Short mmCIF file of C-alpha atoms in Angstrom, two decimals:
data_model
loop_
_atom_site.label_atom_id
_atom_site.label_comp_id
_atom_site.label_asym_id
_atom_site.label_seq_id
_atom_site.Cartn_x
_atom_site.Cartn_y
_atom_site.Cartn_z
CA MET A 1 -0.19 0.12 0.18
CA PRO A 2 1.02 3.41 -1.07
CA SER A 3 2.51 5.58 1.92
CA GLU A 4 0.29 8.51 3.17
CA LYS A 5 2.69 10.76 1.37
CA VAL A 6 1.58 9.50 -1.67
CA ARG A 7 -1.65 9.04 -1.41
CA ALA A 8 -1.77 12.83 -0.47
CA CYS A 9 0.31 13.65 -3.24
CA ALA A 10 -2.01 11.66 -6.03
CA LYS A 11 -4.72 13.37 -4.47
CA ALA A 12 -3.42 16.98 -4.96
CA ILE A 13 -2.30 16.11 -8.19
CA ALA A 14 -6.16 14.73 -9.34
CA GLU A 15 -7.67 17.58 -7.74
CA LYS A 16 -5.53 19.90 -9.98
CA GLU A 17 -6.29 17.68 -12.52
CA TRP A 18 -2.88 17.07 -13.54
CA LYS A 19 -0.74 14.28 -15.05
CA ILE A 20 2.39 13.20 -13.41
CA ALA A 21 5.39 10.75 -15.24
CA PHE A 22 8.47 9.38 -13.66
CA VAL A 23 12.16 8.78 -15.23
CA GLU A 24 13.86 6.47 -12.77
CA SER A 25 16.91 5.10 -12.47
CA ALA A 26 17.94 3.53 -8.80
CA THR A 27 14.19 3.44 -7.71
CA ALA A 28 13.62 1.36 -11.04
CA GLY A 29 9.95 1.88 -11.24
CA ARG A 30 9.00 2.05 -7.84
CA MET A 31 7.95 5.34 -7.43
CA CYS A 32 5.55 5.11 -10.30
CA SER A 33 4.57 1.64 -9.17
CA GLU A 34 3.47 3.54 -5.60
CA PHE A 35 1.77 6.08 -7.72
CA SER A 36 -0.07 3.21 -9.74
CA LEU A 37 -1.51 1.79 -6.30
CA THR A 38 -3.47 5.04 -5.15
CA GLU A 39 -6.90 5.31 -6.13
CA ASN A 40 -6.26 8.58 -8.10
CA SER A 41 -3.90 6.79 -10.15
CA GLY A 42 -6.43 6.56 -13.30
CA ASP A 43 -6.81 10.28 -13.22
CA ILE A 44 -3.30 11.02 -12.81
CA LEU A 45 -0.52 8.72 -13.84
CA ARG A 46 1.06 9.00 -17.43
CA GLY A 47 3.68 6.42 -17.16
CA GLY A 48 7.28 6.16 -16.69
CA ILE A 49 10.62 4.80 -17.66
CA SER A 50 12.96 3.00 -15.85
CA CYS A 51 16.54 3.95 -16.69
CA TYR A 52 18.89 2.20 -14.19
CA GLU A 53 21.91 1.52 -17.31
CA VAL A 54 23.89 4.54 -18.81
CA PHE A 55 22.86 3.09 -21.89
CA ILE A 56 19.18 3.93 -21.63
CA LYS A 57 19.94 7.70 -20.09
CA GLU A 58 22.06 8.10 -23.32
CA ASN A 59 19.91 6.06 -26.25
CA ILE A 60 16.58 6.82 -24.95
CA LEU A 61 16.76 9.65 -23.14
CA LYS A 62 19.47 11.59 -24.81
CA VAL A 63 21.33 12.74 -21.84
CA PRO A 64 24.88 13.95 -23.36
CA HIS A 65 27.96 11.08 -22.52
CA GLU A 66 29.78 13.95 -21.30
CA LEU A 67 27.32 14.81 -19.12
CA ILE A 68 27.26 11.64 -17.44
CA GLU A 69 31.35 11.40 -17.99
CA LYS A 70 31.85 14.76 -16.08
CA HIS A 71 29.18 14.36 -13.10
CA THR A 72 28.72 10.29 -12.70
CA PRO A 73 25.21 8.90 -13.87
CA GLU A 74 24.04 9.37 -10.47
CA SER A 75 23.62 13.21 -10.09
CA ALA A 76 22.21 16.44 -9.88
CA ALA A 77 23.04 17.10 -13.10
CA VAL A 78 22.51 14.07 -15.16
CA THR A 79 19.37 13.79 -13.21
CA GLU A 80 18.15 17.53 -14.08
CA SER A 81 18.92 16.05 -18.09
CA LEU A 82 16.78 12.88 -17.24
CA ALA A 83 13.62 15.07 -16.45
CA GLN A 84 14.26 17.97 -19.21
CA ASN A 85 14.57 15.17 -21.98
CA ALA A 86 11.51 13.23 -20.39
CA LEU A 87 8.97 16.06 -20.39
CA PRO A 88 8.23 16.80 -23.93
CA LEU A 89 7.86 12.58 -24.17
CA PHE A 90 5.04 12.45 -21.58
CA LYS A 91 3.78 15.87 -22.02
CA SER A 92 2.46 16.07 -18.39
CA GLU A 93 2.10 18.40 -15.77
CA ILE A 94 4.65 16.82 -13.75
CA VAL A 95 7.78 15.15 -14.48
CA VAL A 96 9.75 13.20 -11.60
CA ALA A 97 13.37 12.31 -12.41
CA VAL A 98 15.70 10.14 -10.03
CA THR A 99 19.18 9.00 -10.18
CA GLY A 100 20.88 7.84 -6.74
CA LEU A 101 22.89 4.95 -4.61
CA VAL A 102 20.98 2.39 -2.85
CA ALA A 103 23.54 -0.09 -2.66
CA PRO A 104 27.34 -0.20 -2.84
CA GLY A 105 29.01 -0.62 -6.11
CA GLY A 106 28.20 3.04 -8.39
CA SER A 107 29.66 6.71 -7.81
CA GLU A 108 29.94 6.57 -4.46
CA THR A 109 32.56 9.16 -2.18
CA PRO A 110 32.99 10.36 0.98
CA GLU A 111 30.96 13.36 -0.33
CA LYS A 112 28.40 11.31 -2.29
CA PRO A 113 27.68 7.84 0.14
CA VAL A 114 25.70 5.19 -0.12
CA GLY A 115 21.63 6.65 0.34
CA THR A 116 22.55 9.90 -1.54
CA MET A 117 19.34 10.32 -3.77
CA PHE A 118 18.70 13.09 -6.41
CA LEU A 119 15.56 14.51 -7.41
CA HIS A 120 14.66 16.61 -10.22
CA ILE A 121 11.10 17.60 -10.63
CA MET A 122 9.32 19.69 -13.10
CA MET A 123 6.10 21.03 -12.63
CA ALA A 124 3.75 23.36 -14.98
CA GLY A 125 7.14 24.81 -16.41
CA ARG A 126 9.05 24.87 -13.08
CA ALA A 127 11.65 23.01 -11.80
CA LEU A 128 12.55 21.54 -7.93
CA SER A 129 16.14 19.96 -7.68
CA HIS A 130 16.77 18.24 -4.21
CA ARG A 131 19.66 16.41 -2.97
CA GLU A 132 19.37 13.94 0.05
CA VAL A 133 21.67 11.10 1.65
CA PHE A 134 18.88 8.34 3.59
CA LYS A 135 19.97 6.02 5.91
CA GLY A 136 18.98 1.84 5.61
CA LYS A 137 18.96 -1.01 3.20
CA PRO A 138 17.94 -0.38 -0.50
CA GLU A 139 14.27 -0.65 -0.08
CA ASP A 140 14.39 2.04 3.12
CA ILE A 141 16.62 3.99 0.75
CA VAL A 142 14.34 3.69 -2.14
CA LEU A 143 10.92 4.16 -0.05
CA GLN A 144 12.46 7.58 1.81
CA ALA A 145 13.36 9.03 -1.43
CA ILE A 146 9.76 8.36 -2.96
CA ASP A 147 7.96 9.94 0.15
CA ARG A 148 10.22 12.71 -0.43
CA ALA A 149 9.34 13.54 -3.78
CA ALA A 150 5.81 13.25 -2.97
CA GLY A 151 6.58 15.35 -0.12
CA LEU A 152 8.10 18.02 -2.20
CA ILE A 153 5.44 17.80 -5.05
CA THR A 154 2.32 18.46 -2.69
CA GLY A 155 4.50 21.24 -0.94
CA ALA A 156 5.01 22.88 -3.86
CA LEU A 157 1.12 22.68 -5.10
CA GLU A 158 0.04 23.92 -1.75
CA LYS A 159 2.89 26.65 -1.16
CA SER A 160 2.65 28.27 -4.87
CA GLY A 161 -1.00 27.81 -5.58
CA LEU A 162 0.15 26.11 -9.03
CA SER A 163 -2.22 26.01 -11.66
CA ILE A 164 -2.24 25.79 -15.29
#
């Protein structure tokens, strides 16, 4: 069952009569799946792309190879590029992109430890970037990132009164 934050976010999106789409690396489709389980899913969910490997980021979502080489596949810059490049594909009011490190073996460093997640949310022409380090097992990290994304979207909708 989706968390209360995900359910509240889905409801807020439905009240705006907006659509949401996801571009997921570290969460590998789990974010889209969580939103698909809400009672509002049929009204809000456009779909998603899982882009776990660099190959998909570059060849399907057109993230420049140089950007990935310079910043790593798990970075704010790559996450922003994913969101921007997915926006015309989905034609939705909200696009959420996520990359990060849920387990050892990626681009982790002391400054970017396992648990670091990058979110880039495009909403009605506005952008919100967020970086956070979560603790726990891989699934815990993924679920915390999903809740954070849902909270950021709900908060932005409430604070700014965004409308089409």
